[in-house]
Amino acid sequence: MQRKIFFFILCLATALAFVACGEKTPTPEAEGPPREQAAAPTPIDQSTVGSITGKVSFQGAKPKPARIMMDQDPVCVQKHGGQAVFAEDGMVNDNGTLPNVFVYIKSGAEKYTFATPSTPAELDQDGCMYKPHVLGVMVGQTLSILTKDPTTHNIHPMPKDNREWNMSQAPNAAPLEQKFSRPEIMIPVKCNQHPWMKAYIGVTKNPFYAVTGRDGTFTITGLPPGDYTIEAWTATFGTQEQKVTVGPKESKTLDFTFKGA
Ligand SMILES: [Cu+2]
């Protein structure tokens, strides 16, 4: 009889262990070695380069800012000291322009090869929000992910052309370092712990990109003379593109206007 009971307990323990082990836990999945651009950077005559600067405006009824409720993690609420927090998607600046627009060279720069920047791009987590909300990184460039929050985050980019991964980052943990091996516009990033956390990463093969800020302007510098297609990407209002010819040492102005409902 005793033997039977022992056997029963053993079975139960084994079953429980199996269930526990079978549970899916987020595992850090390192990105494979980046496909570094093998070719040497194309020499560009810096005395002839030009620039594009412009403003991204918004026309129509301003969408009502969406309030974020962080109640499921009191640590996040505390960090904002009771202040209301609003989603950055769909936000319009006070001066009627759009922030967080990713403006980049969609075509025209393919004939050049660019060095991978040795300085990492940074994505911070502060107050359970990604900062910046929209950022660019070059193929093979290190993206350093930092946290200032006393709570655990789980960073989860959801690419179409790159490898998907998700990694947990505990309070005071060292920065996580990742690279993307293929160009992709844009990679949405979520946090598996805090469903309101969102960021977007643009991965490019050239350094000609910019993100609009609180004044809605952007500047792209160092452009070799040539014909380009420029795209302005927004998370909420779609994308727009324009063709532009940049002459030697020319400073071009290029404005975009997105319309609301
Ligand atoms: Cu989080």
mmCIF file of C-alpha atoms and ligand atoms in Angstrom:
data_model
loop_
_atom_site.group_PDB
_atom_site.id
_atom_site.type_symbol
_atom_site.label_atom_id
_atom_site.label_comp_id
_atom_site.label_asym_id
_atom_site.label_seq_id
_atom_site.Cartn_x
_atom_site.Cartn_y
_atom_site.Cartn_z
ATOM 1 C CA MET A 1 0.000 0.000 0.000
ATOM 2 C CA GLN A 2 2.745 2.416 1.026
ATOM 3 C CA ARG A 3 4.489 1.657 -2.203
ATOM 4 C CA LYS A 4 1.364 2.512 -4.163
ATOM 5 C CA ILE A 5 1.038 5.876 -2.410
ATOM 6 C CA PHE A 6 4.689 6.601 -3.038
ATOM 7 C CA PHE A 7 4.229 5.753 -6.701
ATOM 8 C CA PHE A 8 1.159 7.994 -6.906
ATOM 9 C CA ILE A 9 3.062 10.955 -5.375
ATOM 10 C CA LEU A 10 5.933 10.369 -7.727
ATOM 11 C CA CYS A 11 3.570 10.462 -10.725
ATOM 12 C CA LEU A 12 1.923 13.629 -9.472
ATOM 13 C CA ALA A 13 5.256 15.355 -8.932
ATOM 14 C CA THR A 14 6.425 14.326 -12.380
ATOM 15 C CA ALA A 15 3.211 15.627 -13.941
ATOM 16 C CA LEU A 16 3.482 18.949 -12.127
ATOM 17 C CA ALA A 17 7.111 19.347 -13.091
ATOM 18 C CA PHE A 18 6.190 18.633 -16.688
ATOM 19 C CA VAL A 19 3.487 21.307 -16.678
ATOM 20 C CA ALA A 20 5.802 23.842 -15.047
ATOM 21 C CA CYS A 21 8.599 23.146 -17.487
ATOM 22 C CA GLY A 22 6.232 23.212 -20.414
ATOM 23 C CA GLU A 23 5.142 26.762 -19.597
ATOM 24 C CA LYS A 24 6.455 29.183 -22.120
ATOM 25 C CA THR A 25 8.839 31.648 -20.581
ATOM 26 C CA PRO A 26 10.334 34.476 -22.591
ATOM 27 C CA THR A 27 13.799 33.432 -23.541
ATOM 28 C CA PRO A 28 16.462 35.845 -24.652
ATOM 29 C CA GLU A 29 17.073 35.116 -28.265
ATOM 30 C CA ALA A 30 20.235 36.645 -29.562
ATOM 31 C CA GLU A 31 20.153 38.069 -33.029
ATOM 32 C CA GLY A 32 22.463 36.163 -35.321
ATOM 33 C CA PRO A 33 25.625 37.763 -36.590
ATOM 34 C CA PRO A 34 24.670 40.857 -38.571
ATOM 35 C CA ARG A 35 25.141 40.789 -42.292
ATOM 36 C CA GLU A 36 27.733 43.505 -42.336
ATOM 37 C CA GLN A 37 27.958 45.346 -45.583
ATOM 38 C CA ALA A 38 31.031 43.738 -47.042
ATOM 39 C CA ALA A 39 31.788 46.467 -49.572
ATOM 40 C CA ALA A 40 33.885 49.446 -48.490
ATOM 41 C CA PRO A 41 31.990 52.709 -48.009
ATOM 42 C CA THR A 42 31.552 54.677 -51.232
ATOM 43 C CA PRO A 43 33.770 57.791 -51.181
ATOM 44 C CA ILE A 44 31.501 60.849 -51.196
ATOM 45 C CA ASP A 45 32.830 64.298 -52.086
ATOM 46 C CA GLN A 46 31.829 66.208 -48.950
ATOM 47 C CA SER A 47 32.284 69.551 -50.734
ATOM 48 C CA THR A 48 29.255 68.817 -52.937
ATOM 49 C CA VAL A 49 26.756 67.382 -50.448
ATOM 50 C CA GLY A 50 23.381 69.035 -49.918
ATOM 51 C CA SER A 51 20.526 68.825 -47.442
ATOM 52 C CA ILE A 52 16.762 68.588 -47.206
ATOM 53 C CA THR A 53 14.813 70.338 -44.524
ATOM 54 C CA GLY A 54 11.081 70.590 -44.033
ATOM 55 C CA LYS A 55 8.037 70.605 -41.861
ATOM 56 C CA VAL A 56 5.283 67.996 -41.447
ATOM 57 C CA SER A 57 1.926 69.670 -40.920
ATOM 58 C CA PHE A 58 -1.462 68.314 -39.953
ATOM 59 C CA GLN A 59 -4.768 69.508 -41.389
ATOM 60 C CA GLY A 60 -8.215 68.769 -40.035
ATOM 61 C CA ALA A 61 -9.717 67.989 -36.678
ATOM 62 C CA LYS A 62 -7.062 67.154 -34.121
ATOM 63 C CA PRO A 63 -7.632 63.635 -32.770
ATOM 64 C CA LYS A 64 -8.478 63.522 -29.063
ATOM 65 C CA PRO A 65 -5.380 62.387 -27.156
ATOM 66 C CA ALA A 66 -5.790 58.813 -25.893
ATOM 67 C CA ARG A 67 -5.128 58.553 -22.171
ATOM 68 C CA ILE A 68 -2.987 55.641 -21.006
ATOM 69 C CA MET A 69 -4.070 53.840 -17.850
ATOM 70 C CA MET A 70 -1.074 52.209 -16.171
ATOM 71 C CA ASP A 71 -3.035 50.832 -13.199
ATOM 72 C CA GLN A 72 -1.912 47.246 -13.765
ATOM 73 C CA ASP A 73 1.604 48.246 -12.653
ATOM 74 C CA PRO A 74 1.594 50.678 -9.697
ATOM 75 C CA VAL A 75 5.330 51.309 -10.209
ATOM 76 C CA CYS A 76 4.539 52.896 -13.579
ATOM 77 C CA VAL A 77 1.735 55.028 -12.095
ATOM 78 C CA GLN A 78 4.059 56.203 -9.314
ATOM 79 C CA LYS A 79 6.738 57.297 -11.760
ATOM 80 C CA HIS A 80 4.310 59.806 -13.252
ATOM 81 C CA GLY A 81 3.338 61.153 -9.819
ATOM 82 C CA GLY A 82 -0.368 61.005 -10.594
ATOM 83 C CA GLN A 83 -0.004 62.951 -13.846
ATOM 84 C CA ALA A 84 -2.156 61.836 -16.775
ATOM 85 C CA VAL A 85 -0.157 60.158 -19.557
ATOM 86 C CA PHE A 86 -1.263 60.181 -23.189
ATOM 87 C CA ALA A 87 -0.426 57.916 -26.118
ATOM 88 C CA GLU A 88 2.062 59.344 -28.596
ATOM 89 C CA ASP A 89 0.405 57.729 -31.629
ATOM 90 C CA GLY A 90 -1.954 60.250 -33.199
ATOM 91 C CA MET A 91 -0.535 63.165 -31.240
ATOM 92 C CA VAL A 92 -0.469 66.589 -32.929
ATOM 93 C CA ASN A 93 1.913 69.346 -31.771
ATOM 94 C CA ASP A 94 0.506 72.621 -30.422
ATOM 95 C CA ASN A 95 1.691 74.405 -33.573
ATOM 96 C CA GLY A 96 -0.329 72.059 -35.827
ATOM 97 C CA THR A 97 2.618 69.937 -36.898
ATOM 98 C CA LEU A 98 3.264 66.235 -36.341
ATOM 99 C CA PRO A 99 5.926 64.755 -34.064
ATOM 100 C CA ASN A 100 7.368 61.259 -34.493
ATOM 101 C CA VAL A 101 7.313 61.272 -38.289
ATOM 102 C CA PHE A 102 10.096 59.132 -39.743
ATOM 103 C CA VAL A 103 11.408 60.908 -42.842
ATOM 104 C CA TYR A 104 13.891 58.944 -44.910
ATOM 105 C CA ILE A 105 15.339 58.397 -48.387
ATOM 106 C CA LYS A 106 13.196 55.662 -49.849
ATOM 107 C CA SER A 107 15.149 55.451 -53.086
ATOM 108 C CA GLY A 108 18.035 57.149 -54.828
ATOM 109 C CA ALA A 109 20.820 56.184 -52.435
ATOM 110 C CA GLU A 110 21.094 52.496 -53.412
ATOM 111 C CA LYS A 111 24.253 53.058 -55.447
ATOM 112 C CA TYR A 112 26.186 54.062 -52.340
ATOM 113 C CA THR A 113 27.531 51.919 -49.540
ATOM 114 C CA PHE A 114 27.771 53.499 -46.097
ATOM 115 C CA ALA A 115 29.840 52.640 -43.062
ATOM 116 C CA THR A 116 27.909 51.211 -40.128
ATOM 117 C CA PRO A 117 27.955 53.786 -37.304
ATOM 118 C CA SER A 118 30.110 52.686 -34.376
ATOM 119 C CA THR A 119 27.936 54.649 -31.933
ATOM 120 C CA PRO A 120 24.873 52.717 -30.781
ATOM 121 C CA ALA A 121 21.350 54.057 -31.247
ATOM 122 C CA GLU A 122 19.488 54.179 -27.932
ATOM 123 C CA LEU A 123 16.008 53.138 -26.902
ATOM 124 C CA ASP A 124 15.212 54.036 -23.326
ATOM 125 C CA GLN A 125 12.406 52.955 -21.029
ATOM 126 C CA ASP A 126 11.351 55.651 -18.612
ATOM 127 C CA GLY A 127 8.026 55.863 -16.815
ATOM 128 C CA CYS A 128 6.976 52.698 -18.646
ATOM 129 C CA MET A 129 7.169 54.512 -21.986
ATOM 130 C CA TYR A 130 9.678 53.942 -24.782
ATOM 131 C CA LYS A 131 11.867 56.962 -25.487
ATOM 132 C CA PRO A 132 12.107 57.966 -28.202
ATOM 133 C CA HIS A 133 8.781 56.770 -29.581
ATOM 134 C CA VAL A 134 10.197 56.618 -33.139
ATOM 135 C CA LEU A 135 13.852 56.092 -33.978
ATOM 136 C CA GLY A 136 16.144 55.106 -36.795
ATOM 137 C CA VAL A 137 19.060 52.699 -36.807
ATOM 138 C CA MET A 138 21.279 51.526 -39.642
ATOM 139 C CA VAL A 139 21.566 47.891 -40.699
ATOM 140 C CA GLY A 140 24.176 46.271 -38.432
ATOM 141 C CA GLN A 141 24.303 49.220 -36.031
ATOM 142 C CA THR A 142 24.002 48.378 -32.343
ATOM 143 C CA LEU A 143 20.734 49.314 -30.686
ATOM 144 C CA SER A 144 21.252 49.780 -26.975
ATOM 145 C CA ILE A 145 18.110 49.329 -24.857
ATOM 146 C CA LEU A 146 18.177 50.966 -21.452
ATOM 147 C CA THR A 147 15.811 51.093 -18.499
ATOM 148 C CA LYS A 148 15.280 53.707 -15.818
ATOM 149 C CA ASP A 149 12.264 51.965 -14.307
ATOM 150 C CA PRO A 150 12.064 49.964 -11.067
ATOM 151 C CA THR A 151 9.928 47.344 -12.824
ATOM 152 C CA THR A 152 10.682 44.557 -15.298
ATOM 153 C CA HIS A 153 10.067 45.232 -18.981
ATOM 154 C CA ASN A 154 9.929 42.772 -21.843
ATOM 155 C CA ILE A 155 11.091 44.341 -25.075
ATOM 156 C CA HIS A 156 9.475 42.719 -28.079
ATOM 157 C CA PRO A 157 10.115 44.018 -31.612
ATOM 158 C CA MET A 158 7.754 42.523 -34.187
ATOM 159 C CA PRO A 159 9.568 42.689 -37.538
ATOM 160 C CA LYS A 160 8.521 41.292 -40.897
ATOM 161 C CA ASP A 161 11.956 41.073 -42.521
ATOM 162 C CA ASN A 162 14.212 40.703 -39.473
ATOM 163 C CA ARG A 163 14.324 38.094 -36.746
ATOM 164 C CA GLU A 164 11.711 38.445 -34.013
ATOM 165 C CA TRP A 165 12.857 38.270 -30.402
ATOM 166 C CA ASN A 166 11.760 39.322 -26.954
ATOM 167 C CA MET A 167 13.913 39.883 -23.907
ATOM 168 C CA SER A 168 13.175 40.717 -20.311
ATOM 169 C CA GLN A 169 15.015 43.547 -18.623
ATOM 170 C CA ALA A 170 14.917 43.797 -14.836
ATOM 171 C CA PRO A 171 15.395 47.035 -12.884
ATOM 172 C CA ASN A 172 19.028 48.225 -12.952
ATOM 173 C CA ALA A 173 19.907 45.610 -15.557
ATOM 174 C CA ALA A 174 22.694 46.304 -18.006
ATOM 175 C CA PRO A 175 21.644 47.691 -21.408
ATOM 176 C CA LEU A 176 20.502 45.074 -23.907
ATOM 177 C CA GLU A 177 22.324 45.207 -27.207
ATOM 178 C CA GLN A 178 20.753 44.090 -30.455
ATOM 179 C CA LYS A 179 21.272 44.566 -34.194
ATOM 180 C CA PHE A 180 18.995 44.305 -37.200
ATOM 181 C CA SER A 181 20.386 42.627 -40.275
ATOM 182 C CA ARG A 182 17.945 43.873 -42.933
ATOM 183 C CA PRO A 183 16.379 47.216 -43.787
ATOM 184 C CA GLU A 184 12.784 47.519 -42.601
ATOM 185 C CA ILE A 185 10.297 50.405 -42.371
ATOM 186 C CA MET A 186 9.057 50.272 -39.612
ATOM 187 C CA ILE A 187 9.470 47.639 -36.883
ATOM 188 C CA PRO A 188 6.806 48.022 -34.174
ATOM 189 C CA VAL A 189 8.057 47.336 -30.657
ATOM 190 C CA LYS A 190 5.842 46.349 -27.753
ATOM 191 C CA CYS A 191 6.426 45.373 -24.142
ATOM 192 C CA ASN A 192 4.959 42.044 -23.091
ATOM 193 C CA GLN A 193 4.518 43.392 -19.537
ATOM 194 C CA HIS A 194 2.908 46.756 -20.302
ATOM 195 C CA PRO A 195 0.517 46.630 -23.286
ATOM 196 C CA TRP A 196 0.459 50.422 -23.766
ATOM 197 C CA MET A 197 4.228 50.629 -24.432
ATOM 198 C CA LYS A 198 4.925 51.201 -28.135
ATOM 199 C CA ALA A 199 7.883 52.270 -30.228
ATOM 200 C CA TYR A 200 8.775 52.073 -33.917
ATOM 201 C CA ILE A 201 12.230 51.428 -35.339
ATOM 202 C CA GLY A 202 13.212 52.294 -38.899
ATOM 203 C CA VAL A 203 16.157 50.199 -40.129
ATOM 204 C CA THR A 204 17.923 51.750 -43.115
ATOM 205 C CA LYS A 205 20.928 51.072 -45.330
ATOM 206 C CA ASN A 206 21.879 54.764 -45.436
ATOM 207 C CA PRO A 207 22.254 57.436 -42.780
ATOM 208 C CA PHE A 208 19.724 59.783 -44.415
ATOM 209 C CA TYR A 209 16.788 59.786 -42.045
ATOM 210 C CA ALA A 210 15.306 62.049 -39.404
ATOM 211 C CA VAL A 211 12.418 62.060 -36.932
ATOM 212 C CA THR A 212 10.263 65.148 -36.411
ATOM 213 C CA GLY A 213 10.102 66.587 -32.923
ATOM 214 C CA ARG A 214 7.888 69.049 -31.060
ATOM 215 C CA ASP A 215 8.230 71.646 -33.836
ATOM 216 C CA GLY A 216 7.396 69.165 -36.630
ATOM 217 C CA THR A 217 10.571 69.860 -38.583
ATOM 218 C CA PHE A 218 13.215 67.540 -39.941
ATOM 219 C CA THR A 219 16.645 67.934 -41.514
ATOM 220 C CA ILE A 220 18.592 65.408 -43.546
ATOM 221 C CA THR A 221 22.179 66.376 -44.249
ATOM 222 C CA GLY A 222 25.182 65.023 -46.125
ATOM 223 C CA LEU A 223 23.246 64.054 -49.273
ATOM 224 C CA PRO A 224 25.263 63.480 -52.429
ATOM 225 C CA PRO A 225 23.724 65.418 -55.356
ATOM 226 C CA GLY A 226 21.051 63.321 -57.063
ATOM 227 C CA ASP A 227 17.398 62.403 -57.501
ATOM 228 C CA TYR A 228 15.672 60.980 -54.471
ATOM 229 C CA THR A 229 12.296 59.733 -53.305
ATOM 230 C CA ILE A 230 11.624 60.844 -49.748
ATOM 231 C CA GLU A 231 8.997 59.139 -47.647
ATOM 232 C CA ALA A 232 7.354 60.524 -44.518
ATOM 233 C CA TRP A 233 6.024 57.702 -42.331
ATOM 234 C CA THR A 234 3.502 58.164 -39.533
ATOM 235 C CA ALA A 235 2.065 55.507 -37.215
ATOM 236 C CA THR A 236 -1.477 56.893 -37.485
ATOM 237 C CA PHE A 237 -1.920 59.010 -40.605
ATOM 238 C CA GLY A 238 -0.303 56.830 -43.254
ATOM 239 C CA THR A 239 2.734 57.580 -45.409
ATOM 240 C CA GLN A 240 3.495 60.097 -48.152
ATOM 241 C CA GLU A 241 6.309 60.350 -50.635
ATOM 242 C CA GLN A 242 7.783 63.087 -52.764
ATOM 243 C CA LYS A 243 10.483 63.201 -55.390
ATOM 244 C CA VAL A 244 13.266 65.719 -55.036
ATOM 245 C CA THR A 245 16.438 66.611 -56.896
ATOM 246 C CA VAL A 246 19.293 67.834 -54.761
ATOM 247 C CA GLY A 247 21.987 69.753 -56.616
ATOM 248 C CA PRO A 248 25.584 70.201 -55.446
ATOM 249 C CA LYS A 249 25.621 72.046 -52.072
ATOM 250 C CA GLU A 250 21.917 72.694 -52.406
ATOM 251 C CA SER A 251 19.595 73.096 -49.385
ATOM 252 C CA LYS A 252 16.175 71.899 -50.450
ATOM 253 C CA THR A 253 12.913 72.553 -48.611
ATOM 254 C CA LEU A 254 10.325 69.787 -48.629
ATOM 255 C CA ASP A 255 7.097 70.039 -46.633
ATOM 256 C CA PHE A 256 4.475 67.367 -46.022
ATOM 257 C CA THR A 257 0.838 67.758 -44.967
ATOM 258 C CA PHE A 258 -1.165 64.900 -43.493
ATOM 259 C CA LYS A 259 -4.930 65.104 -43.165
ATOM 260 C CA GLY A 260 -7.119 63.939 -40.315
ATOM 261 C CA ALA A 261 -10.533 62.382 -40.610
HETATM 262 CU CU CU B 1 7.313 47.425 -19.977
#
